[in-house]
Coordinates of C-alpha atoms and ligand atoms in Angstrom, one line a residue:
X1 CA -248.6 194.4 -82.1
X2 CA -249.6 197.8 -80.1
X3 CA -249.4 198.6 -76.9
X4 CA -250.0 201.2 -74.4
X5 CA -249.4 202.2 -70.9
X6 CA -252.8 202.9 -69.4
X7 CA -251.5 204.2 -65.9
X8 CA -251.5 207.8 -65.4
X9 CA -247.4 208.0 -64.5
X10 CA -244.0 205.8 -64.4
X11 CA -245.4 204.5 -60.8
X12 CA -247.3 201.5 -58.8
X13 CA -250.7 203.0 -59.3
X14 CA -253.5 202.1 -61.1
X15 CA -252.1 199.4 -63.3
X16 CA -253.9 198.7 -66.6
X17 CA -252.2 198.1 -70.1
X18 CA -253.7 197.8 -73.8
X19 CA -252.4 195.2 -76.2
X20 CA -253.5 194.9 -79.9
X21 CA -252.5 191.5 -81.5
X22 CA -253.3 189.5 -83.6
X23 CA -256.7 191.7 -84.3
X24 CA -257.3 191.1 -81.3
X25 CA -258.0 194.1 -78.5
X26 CA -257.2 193.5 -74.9
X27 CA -257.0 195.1 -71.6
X28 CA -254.3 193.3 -69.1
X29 CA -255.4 194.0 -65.5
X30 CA -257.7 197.4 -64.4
X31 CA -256.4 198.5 -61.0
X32 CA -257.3 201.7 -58.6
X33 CA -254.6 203.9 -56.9
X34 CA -253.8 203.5 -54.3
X35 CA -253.6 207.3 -53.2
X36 CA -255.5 208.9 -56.1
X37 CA -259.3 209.3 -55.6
X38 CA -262.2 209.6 -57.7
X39 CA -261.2 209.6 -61.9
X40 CA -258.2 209.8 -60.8
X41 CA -257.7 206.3 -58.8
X42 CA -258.8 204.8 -62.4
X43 CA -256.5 204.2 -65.1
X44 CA -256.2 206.9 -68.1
X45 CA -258.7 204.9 -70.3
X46 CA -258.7 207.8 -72.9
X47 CA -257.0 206.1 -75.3
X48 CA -259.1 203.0 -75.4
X49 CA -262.1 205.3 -75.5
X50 CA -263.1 204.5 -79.5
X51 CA -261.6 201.0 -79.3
X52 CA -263.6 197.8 -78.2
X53 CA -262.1 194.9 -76.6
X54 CA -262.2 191.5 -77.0
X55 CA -261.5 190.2 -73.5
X56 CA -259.6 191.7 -70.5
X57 CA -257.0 189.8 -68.4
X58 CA -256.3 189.8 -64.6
X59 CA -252.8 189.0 -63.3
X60 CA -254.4 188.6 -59.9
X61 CA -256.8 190.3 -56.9
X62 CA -254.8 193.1 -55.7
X63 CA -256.2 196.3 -55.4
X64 CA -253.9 197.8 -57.9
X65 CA -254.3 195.4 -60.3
X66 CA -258.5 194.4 -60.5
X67 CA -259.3 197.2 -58.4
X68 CA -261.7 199.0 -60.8
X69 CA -262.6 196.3 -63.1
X70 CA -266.1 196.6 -62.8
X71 CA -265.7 200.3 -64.2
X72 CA -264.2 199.1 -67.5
X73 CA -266.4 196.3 -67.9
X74 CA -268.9 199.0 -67.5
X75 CA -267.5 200.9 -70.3
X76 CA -266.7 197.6 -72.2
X77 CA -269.9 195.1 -72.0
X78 CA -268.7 192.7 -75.1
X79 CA -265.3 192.4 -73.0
X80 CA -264.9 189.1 -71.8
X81 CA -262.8 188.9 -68.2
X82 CA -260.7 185.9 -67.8
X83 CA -258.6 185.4 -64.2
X84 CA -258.3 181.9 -62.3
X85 CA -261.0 180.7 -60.3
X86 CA -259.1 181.9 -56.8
X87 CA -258.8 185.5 -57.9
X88 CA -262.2 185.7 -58.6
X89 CA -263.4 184.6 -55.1
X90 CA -260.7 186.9 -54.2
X91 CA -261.4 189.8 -56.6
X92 CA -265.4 189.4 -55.5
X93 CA -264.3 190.2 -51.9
X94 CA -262.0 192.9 -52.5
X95 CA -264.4 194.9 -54.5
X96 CA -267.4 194.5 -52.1
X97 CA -265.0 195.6 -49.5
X98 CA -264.3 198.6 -52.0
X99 CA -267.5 199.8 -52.5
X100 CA -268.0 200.3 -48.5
X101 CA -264.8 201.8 -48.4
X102 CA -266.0 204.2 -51.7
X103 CA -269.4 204.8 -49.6
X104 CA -267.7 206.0 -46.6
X105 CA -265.0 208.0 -48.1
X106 CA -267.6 210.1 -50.3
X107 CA -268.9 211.2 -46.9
X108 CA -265.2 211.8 -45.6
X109 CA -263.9 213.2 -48.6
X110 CA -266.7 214.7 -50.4
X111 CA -266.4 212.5 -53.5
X112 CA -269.4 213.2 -55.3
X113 CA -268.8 210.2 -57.6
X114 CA -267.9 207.8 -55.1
X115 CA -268.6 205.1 -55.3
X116 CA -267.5 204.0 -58.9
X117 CA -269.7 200.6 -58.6
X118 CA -272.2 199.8 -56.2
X119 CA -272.7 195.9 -55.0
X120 CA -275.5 195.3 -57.4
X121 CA -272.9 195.9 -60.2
X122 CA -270.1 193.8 -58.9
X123 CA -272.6 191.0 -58.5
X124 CA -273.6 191.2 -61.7
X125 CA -270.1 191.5 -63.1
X126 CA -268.5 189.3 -61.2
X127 CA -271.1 186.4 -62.8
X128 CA -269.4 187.0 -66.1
X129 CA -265.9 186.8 -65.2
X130 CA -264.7 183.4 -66.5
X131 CA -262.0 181.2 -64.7
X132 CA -259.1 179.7 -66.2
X133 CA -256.9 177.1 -65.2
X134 CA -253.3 177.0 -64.6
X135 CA -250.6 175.8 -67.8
X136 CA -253.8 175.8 -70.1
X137 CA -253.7 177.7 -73.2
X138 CA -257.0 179.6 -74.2
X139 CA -259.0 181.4 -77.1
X140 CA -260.1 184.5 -77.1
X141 CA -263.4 183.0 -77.1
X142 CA -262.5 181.2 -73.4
X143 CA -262.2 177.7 -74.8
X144 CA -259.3 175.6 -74.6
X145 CA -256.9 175.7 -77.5
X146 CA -257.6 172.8 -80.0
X147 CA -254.4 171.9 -81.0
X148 CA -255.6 172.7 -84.4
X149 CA -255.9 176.3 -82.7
X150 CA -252.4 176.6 -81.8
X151 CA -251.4 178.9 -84.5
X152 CA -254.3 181.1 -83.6
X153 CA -254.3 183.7 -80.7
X154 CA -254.0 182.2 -76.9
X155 CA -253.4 183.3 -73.7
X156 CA -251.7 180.7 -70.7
X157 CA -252.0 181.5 -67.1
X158 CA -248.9 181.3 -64.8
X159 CA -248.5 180.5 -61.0
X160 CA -246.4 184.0 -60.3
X161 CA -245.5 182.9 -56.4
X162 CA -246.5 186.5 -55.3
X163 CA -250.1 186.0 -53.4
X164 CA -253.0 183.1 -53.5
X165 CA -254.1 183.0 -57.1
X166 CA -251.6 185.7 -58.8
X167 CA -250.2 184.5 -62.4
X168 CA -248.3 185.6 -65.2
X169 CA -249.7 185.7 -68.9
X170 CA -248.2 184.2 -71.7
X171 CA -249.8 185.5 -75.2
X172 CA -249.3 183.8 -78.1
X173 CA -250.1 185.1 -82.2
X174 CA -248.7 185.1 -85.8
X175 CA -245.4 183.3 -84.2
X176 CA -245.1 185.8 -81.5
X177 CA -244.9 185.8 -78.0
X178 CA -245.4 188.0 -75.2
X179 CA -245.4 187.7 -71.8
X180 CA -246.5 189.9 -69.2
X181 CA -245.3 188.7 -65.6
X182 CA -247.7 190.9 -63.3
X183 CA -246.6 191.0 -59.8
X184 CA -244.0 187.9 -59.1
X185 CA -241.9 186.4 -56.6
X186 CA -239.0 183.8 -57.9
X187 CA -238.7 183.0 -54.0
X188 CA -240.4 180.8 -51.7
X189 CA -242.1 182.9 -48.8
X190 CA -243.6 181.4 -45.9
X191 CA -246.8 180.4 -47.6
X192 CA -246.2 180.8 -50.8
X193 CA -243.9 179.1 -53.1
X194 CA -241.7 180.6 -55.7
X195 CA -242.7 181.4 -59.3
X196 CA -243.2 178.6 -61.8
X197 CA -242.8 180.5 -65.3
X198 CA -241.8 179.8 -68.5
X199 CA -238.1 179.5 -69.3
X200 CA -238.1 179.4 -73.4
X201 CA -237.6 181.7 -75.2
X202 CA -239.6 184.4 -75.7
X203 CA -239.8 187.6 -78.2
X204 CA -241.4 190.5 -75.5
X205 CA -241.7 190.5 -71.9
X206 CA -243.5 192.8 -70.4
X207 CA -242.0 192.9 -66.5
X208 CA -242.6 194.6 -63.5
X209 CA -240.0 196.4 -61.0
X210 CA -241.1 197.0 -58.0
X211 CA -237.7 196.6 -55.9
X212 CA -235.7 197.9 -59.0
X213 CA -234.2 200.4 -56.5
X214 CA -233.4 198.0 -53.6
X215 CA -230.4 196.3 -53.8
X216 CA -230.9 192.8 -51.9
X217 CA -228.8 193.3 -48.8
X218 CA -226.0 191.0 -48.5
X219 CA -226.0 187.5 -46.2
X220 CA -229.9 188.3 -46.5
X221 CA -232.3 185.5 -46.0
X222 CA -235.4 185.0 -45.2
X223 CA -235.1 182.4 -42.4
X224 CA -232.6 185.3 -40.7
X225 CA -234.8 188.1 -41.1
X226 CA -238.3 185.7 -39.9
X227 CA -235.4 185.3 -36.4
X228 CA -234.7 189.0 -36.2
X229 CA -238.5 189.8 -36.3
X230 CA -238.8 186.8 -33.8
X231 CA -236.5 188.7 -31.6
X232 CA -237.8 192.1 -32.2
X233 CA -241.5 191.2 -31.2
X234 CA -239.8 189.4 -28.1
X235 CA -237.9 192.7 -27.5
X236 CA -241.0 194.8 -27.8
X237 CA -243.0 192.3 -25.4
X238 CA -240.4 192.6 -22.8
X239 CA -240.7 196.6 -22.5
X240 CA -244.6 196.7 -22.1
X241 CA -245.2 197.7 -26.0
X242 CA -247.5 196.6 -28.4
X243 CA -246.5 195.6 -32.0
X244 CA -248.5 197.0 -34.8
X245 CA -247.3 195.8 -38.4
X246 CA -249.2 197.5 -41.7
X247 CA -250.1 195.2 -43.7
X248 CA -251.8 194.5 -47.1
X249 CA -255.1 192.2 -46.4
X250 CA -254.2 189.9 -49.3
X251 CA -250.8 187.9 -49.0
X252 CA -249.3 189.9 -46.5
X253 CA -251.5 189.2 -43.6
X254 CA -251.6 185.6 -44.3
X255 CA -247.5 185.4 -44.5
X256 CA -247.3 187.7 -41.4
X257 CA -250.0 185.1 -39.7
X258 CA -247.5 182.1 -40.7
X259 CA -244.7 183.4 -39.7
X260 CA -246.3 184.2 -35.9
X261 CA -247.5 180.5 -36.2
X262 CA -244.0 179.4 -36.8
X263 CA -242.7 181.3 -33.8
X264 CA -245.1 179.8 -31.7
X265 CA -244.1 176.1 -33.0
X266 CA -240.6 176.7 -32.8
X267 CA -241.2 178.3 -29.4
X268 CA -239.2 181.7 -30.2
X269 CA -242.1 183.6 -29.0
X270 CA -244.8 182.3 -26.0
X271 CA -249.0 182.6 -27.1
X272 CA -250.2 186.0 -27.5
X273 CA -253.4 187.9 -28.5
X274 CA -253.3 189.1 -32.3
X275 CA -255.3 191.3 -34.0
X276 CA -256.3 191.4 -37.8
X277 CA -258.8 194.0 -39.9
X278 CA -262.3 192.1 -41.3
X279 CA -261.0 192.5 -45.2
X280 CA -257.8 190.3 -43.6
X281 CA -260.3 188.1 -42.0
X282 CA -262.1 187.3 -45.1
X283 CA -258.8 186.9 -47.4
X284 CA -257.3 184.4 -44.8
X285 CA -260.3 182.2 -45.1
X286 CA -259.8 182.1 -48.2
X287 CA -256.6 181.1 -48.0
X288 CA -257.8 178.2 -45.3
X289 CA -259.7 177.3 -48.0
X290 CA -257.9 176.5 -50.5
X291 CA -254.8 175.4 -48.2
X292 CA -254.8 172.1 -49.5
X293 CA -255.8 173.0 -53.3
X294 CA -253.4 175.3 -54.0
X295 CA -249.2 174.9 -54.2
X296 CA -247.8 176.6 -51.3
X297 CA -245.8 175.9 -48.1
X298 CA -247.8 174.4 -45.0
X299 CA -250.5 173.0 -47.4
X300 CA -252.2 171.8 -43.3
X301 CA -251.8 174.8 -41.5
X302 CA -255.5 176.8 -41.0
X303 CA -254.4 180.3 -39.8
X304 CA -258.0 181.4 -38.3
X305 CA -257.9 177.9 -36.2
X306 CA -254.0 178.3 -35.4
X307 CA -254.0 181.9 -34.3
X308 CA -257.7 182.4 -33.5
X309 CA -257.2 186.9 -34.4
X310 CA -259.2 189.1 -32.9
X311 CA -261.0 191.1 -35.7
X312 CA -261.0 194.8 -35.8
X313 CA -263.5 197.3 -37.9
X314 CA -263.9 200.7 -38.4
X315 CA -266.0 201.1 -35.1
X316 CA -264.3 198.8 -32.8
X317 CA -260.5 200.4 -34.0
X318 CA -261.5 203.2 -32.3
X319 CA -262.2 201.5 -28.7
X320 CA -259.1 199.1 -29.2
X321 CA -256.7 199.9 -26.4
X322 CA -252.9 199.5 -27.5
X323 CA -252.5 196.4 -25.0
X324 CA -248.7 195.3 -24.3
X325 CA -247.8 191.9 -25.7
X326 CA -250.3 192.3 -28.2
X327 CA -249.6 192.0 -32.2
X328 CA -251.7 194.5 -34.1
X329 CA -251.3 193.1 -38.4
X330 CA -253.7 195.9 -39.8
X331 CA -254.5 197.0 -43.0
X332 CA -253.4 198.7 -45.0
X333 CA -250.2 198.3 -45.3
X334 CA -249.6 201.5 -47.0
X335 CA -251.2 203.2 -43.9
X336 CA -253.5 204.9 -46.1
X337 CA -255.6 207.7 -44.1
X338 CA -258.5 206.4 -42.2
X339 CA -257.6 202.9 -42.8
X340 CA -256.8 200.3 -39.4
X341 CA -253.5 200.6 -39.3
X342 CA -253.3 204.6 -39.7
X343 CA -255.8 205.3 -37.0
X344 CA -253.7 202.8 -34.7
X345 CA -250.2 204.2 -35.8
X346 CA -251.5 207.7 -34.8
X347 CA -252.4 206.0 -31.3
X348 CA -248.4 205.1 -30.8
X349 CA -246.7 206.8 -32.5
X350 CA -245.6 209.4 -29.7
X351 CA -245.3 206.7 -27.5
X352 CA -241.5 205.6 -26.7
X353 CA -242.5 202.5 -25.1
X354 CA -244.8 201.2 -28.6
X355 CA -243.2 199.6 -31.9
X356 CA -244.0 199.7 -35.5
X357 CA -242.5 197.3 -37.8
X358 CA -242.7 198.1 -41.5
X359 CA -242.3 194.2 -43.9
X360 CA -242.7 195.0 -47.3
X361 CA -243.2 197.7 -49.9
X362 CA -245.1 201.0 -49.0
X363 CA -245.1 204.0 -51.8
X364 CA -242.8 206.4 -50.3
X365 CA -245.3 209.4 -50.6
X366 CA -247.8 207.0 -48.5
X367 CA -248.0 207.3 -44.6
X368 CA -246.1 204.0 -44.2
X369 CA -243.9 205.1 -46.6
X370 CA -242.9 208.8 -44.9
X371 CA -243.4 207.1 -41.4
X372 CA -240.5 204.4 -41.9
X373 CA -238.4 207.0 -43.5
X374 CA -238.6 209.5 -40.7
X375 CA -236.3 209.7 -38.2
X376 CA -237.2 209.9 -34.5
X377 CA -238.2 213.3 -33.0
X378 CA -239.2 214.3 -36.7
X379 CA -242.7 215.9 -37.0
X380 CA -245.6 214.0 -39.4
X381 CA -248.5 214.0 -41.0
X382 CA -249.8 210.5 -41.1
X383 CA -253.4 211.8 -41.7
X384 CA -253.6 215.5 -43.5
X385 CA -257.4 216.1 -41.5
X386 CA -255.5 215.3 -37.9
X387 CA -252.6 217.4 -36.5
X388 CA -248.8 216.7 -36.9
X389 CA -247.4 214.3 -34.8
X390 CA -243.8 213.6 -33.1
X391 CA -242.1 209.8 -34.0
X392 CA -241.1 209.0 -30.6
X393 CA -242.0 204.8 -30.8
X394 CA -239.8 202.2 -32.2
X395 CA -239.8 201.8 -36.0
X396 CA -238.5 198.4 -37.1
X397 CA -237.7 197.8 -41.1
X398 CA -238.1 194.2 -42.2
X399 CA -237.3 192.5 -45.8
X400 CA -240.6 190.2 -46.5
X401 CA -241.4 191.7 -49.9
X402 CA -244.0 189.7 -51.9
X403 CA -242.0 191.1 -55.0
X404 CA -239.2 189.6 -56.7
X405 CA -236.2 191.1 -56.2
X406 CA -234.5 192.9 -58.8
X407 CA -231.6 190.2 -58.7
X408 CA -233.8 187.8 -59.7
X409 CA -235.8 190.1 -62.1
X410 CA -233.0 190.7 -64.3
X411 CA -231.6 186.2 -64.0
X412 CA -235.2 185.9 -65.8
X413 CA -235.2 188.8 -68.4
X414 CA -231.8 187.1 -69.5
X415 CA -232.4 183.0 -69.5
X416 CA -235.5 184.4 -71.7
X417 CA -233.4 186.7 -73.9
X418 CA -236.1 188.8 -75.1
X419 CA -236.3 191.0 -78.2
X420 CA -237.6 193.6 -76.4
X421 CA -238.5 194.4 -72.3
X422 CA -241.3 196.6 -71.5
X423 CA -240.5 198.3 -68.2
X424 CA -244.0 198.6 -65.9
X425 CA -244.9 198.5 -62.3
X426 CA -242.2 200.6 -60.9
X427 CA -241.5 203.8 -59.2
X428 CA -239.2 205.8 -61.8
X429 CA -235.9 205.4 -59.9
X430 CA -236.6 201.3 -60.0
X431 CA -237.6 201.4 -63.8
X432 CA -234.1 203.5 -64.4
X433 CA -232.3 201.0 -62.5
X434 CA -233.7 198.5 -64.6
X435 CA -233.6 200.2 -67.7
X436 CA -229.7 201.0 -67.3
X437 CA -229.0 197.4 -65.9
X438 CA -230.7 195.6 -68.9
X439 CA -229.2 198.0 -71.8
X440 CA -225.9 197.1 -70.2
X441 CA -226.5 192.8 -69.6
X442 CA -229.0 192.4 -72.5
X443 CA -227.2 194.7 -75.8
X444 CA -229.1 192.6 -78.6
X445 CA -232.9 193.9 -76.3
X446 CA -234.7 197.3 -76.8
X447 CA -235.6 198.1 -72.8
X448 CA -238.6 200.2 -73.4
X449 CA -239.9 202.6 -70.7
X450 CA -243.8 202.9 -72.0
X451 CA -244.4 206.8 -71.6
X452 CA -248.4 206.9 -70.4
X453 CA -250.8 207.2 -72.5
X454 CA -248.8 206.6 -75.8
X455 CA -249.2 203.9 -78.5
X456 CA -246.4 201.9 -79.4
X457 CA -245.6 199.3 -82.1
X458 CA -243.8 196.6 -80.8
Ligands
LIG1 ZN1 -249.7 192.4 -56.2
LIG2 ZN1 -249.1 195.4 -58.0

């Protein structure tokens, strides 16, 4: 069995990886950076470049993780794609959304190349992606497993808990198993329930680390932090500010909207004007949708109808006053230049009255990320074309991640007592954490840190 890392560092960027088993070639997810642009927001394809793949699979419709699919299948036309039939609808929206995005930034940022796939192309691609159903086991040829075929190569989609659609991947060959977890949550959030994975054992896992360098904070839960936002939003209210909260149009939006709906219900907070971006807008239909065909929390509960958002674009941001007792949840949540929720952080920011509250995971090199780490009077650059700016507003820091936390991470690399753990999705000090933690709790595993770009026999 080979495999190789196909993102350009030990980071959260472009996510992609290559397996070989089985004869078998395979891509598992094909993300874009979220701060690289042009080649550089793919993954490092080069060393797929004389192979030819059988199939490609997608964890889920994140932007770092499907995000420039269309490119590879480009590159790849006898690949067949296989997700589940909610990340497609998902997948279709997000890269439509993308190629405006692409179109406007080649303007903005000169990008000669931009955009890497036009609408035409994701239509077109998006009619060969194939959908696969939960707990089934699959052929390479997308047909369910004959039990005669059991001993051949499958692949079994798992509910990962992390957003609307996201799995896990369970690959099995020659007596082998592999697993790759993609992004997961082994908790319940407000809308989405916890992780149903497998619990036998298994010979590789291949698991991500996103909050490998967050210890979880003691007498954390959830239903205390959702009051201490509660009161923090009530607090903001009562001095005149608005509230903006970053956040990611897929999953986090639509937790952020539940939680506001709870408030309401449970009368912590009286009605008030919110305010979502149009990629947000499409993503929580979705998630209306499918409320009552998918497992999650409040399987009744219709966001758009509940909250009834205001939706912002690129044109009307700019004439959208910062109102008091208003709720601003923008994208994106990394506060990436240009985006919603940068142009309207770089409206508040100097303002003492105004509050920013950061929920989940932001690269720290992003604008969200050097934002919530600055301390106030510090000088920034949330956009590098606008001038520095002074944090005078409120910054609040709340614990919503849609990630599993590394607690958790390392209870399930050890109930499936692995032969070997391949380290991936992780900033390099979460990865070491996780790599020094498992060497010491697992001794009979080889924890493997996959240098980029480098085959390995496993
Ligand atoms: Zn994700
Ligand atoms: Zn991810």
């Amino acid at each position: 069995m080979k495999f190789i890392n196909l993102t350009r560092d030990t980071e959260i960027g472009a996510n992609s990886y290559y397996l070989e088993i089985a004869g078998h070639r395979l891509v598992l997810d094909c993300g874009m950076h979220p701060r690289n642009v042009g080649e550089e927001a793919l993954p490092d394809f080069r060393a797929i470049k004389d192979r030819q793949l059988d199939a490609i699979l997608i964890s889920h419709g994140h932007q770092d993780h499907i995000g420039t699919l269309p490119v590879l299948m480009r590159r790849q036309p006898h690949a067949r794609v296989f997700m589940t039939e909610t990340t497609a609808e998902i997948g279709s929206a997000l890269l439509h959304n993308s190629v405006n995005v692409m179109t406007r930034q080649r303007e903005e940022l000169g990008t000669a190349q931009y955009p890497l796939f036009t609408h035409r192309e994701t239509d077109s691609h998006t009619d060969r992606w194939r959908w696969c159903p939960l707990r089934q086991r699959i052929t390479i040829a997308g047909e369910r497993a004959a039990a005669c075929d059991l001993d051949g190569f499958t692949f079994e989609f798992f509910d990962a808990g992390h957003v609307l659609g996201s799995t896990g991947i369970l690959l099995r060959a020659e007596g082998r198993t592999i697993f790759y977890t993609g992004d997961v949550n082994f908790d319940d959030q407000t809308i989405m329930s916890a992780a149903i994975f497998p619990q036998d054992k298994i010979d590789i896992l291949v698991m991500e680390c996103t909050r490998g360098d967050h210890a979880k904070p003691e007498n954390w839960t959830r239903a205390g932090e959702e009051r201490r936002l509660a009161a923090a939003i009530e607090e903001a209210f009562q001095r005149s500010a608005s509230v903006l909260i970053p956040v990611f149009a897929l999953g986090k939006t639509q937790e952020n909207l539940a939680m506001l709906c709870k408030f309401r219900r449970e009368n912590l907070l009286r009605d008030f004007p919110t305010y979502i971006g149009g990629l947000s807008a499409k993503m929580t239909e979705i998630y209306d949708r499918r409320a009552g065909m998918s497992r999650r929390q409040w399987p009744r509960l219709q966001l758009l109808q509940d909250i009834d958002p205001f939706v912002l674009n690129g044109q009307n941001i700019h004439d959208a006053p910062a109102r008091a007792g208003h709720v601003y949840a923008l994208s994106s949540g990394m506060m990436t230049p240009k985006t919603l929720s940068n142009i309207f952080a770089r409206r508040i920011v100097e303002n003492p009255r105004q509050s920013i509250f950061f929920v989940g995971y932001a690269d720290p090199e992003s604008p969200a990320g050097i934002l919530r780490n600055a301390r106030p009077g510090e000088l920034v650059v949330l956009d590098p074309d606008e001038p520095a700016q002074t944090v005078r507003c409120h910054i609040g820091q709340f614990q919503f991640s849609a990630h599993a936390s590394r607690e958790t991470l390392i209870d399930y690399a050890k109930k499936l007592s692995p032969k070997k753990i391949v380290l991936v999705h992780g900033d390099p000090r979460a990865v070491e954490w996780m790599r020094a933690k498992l060497t010491v709790d697992l001794p009979g595993a080889e924890v493997i840190v996959p240098t980029p770009g480098v085959e390995l026999e496993l």
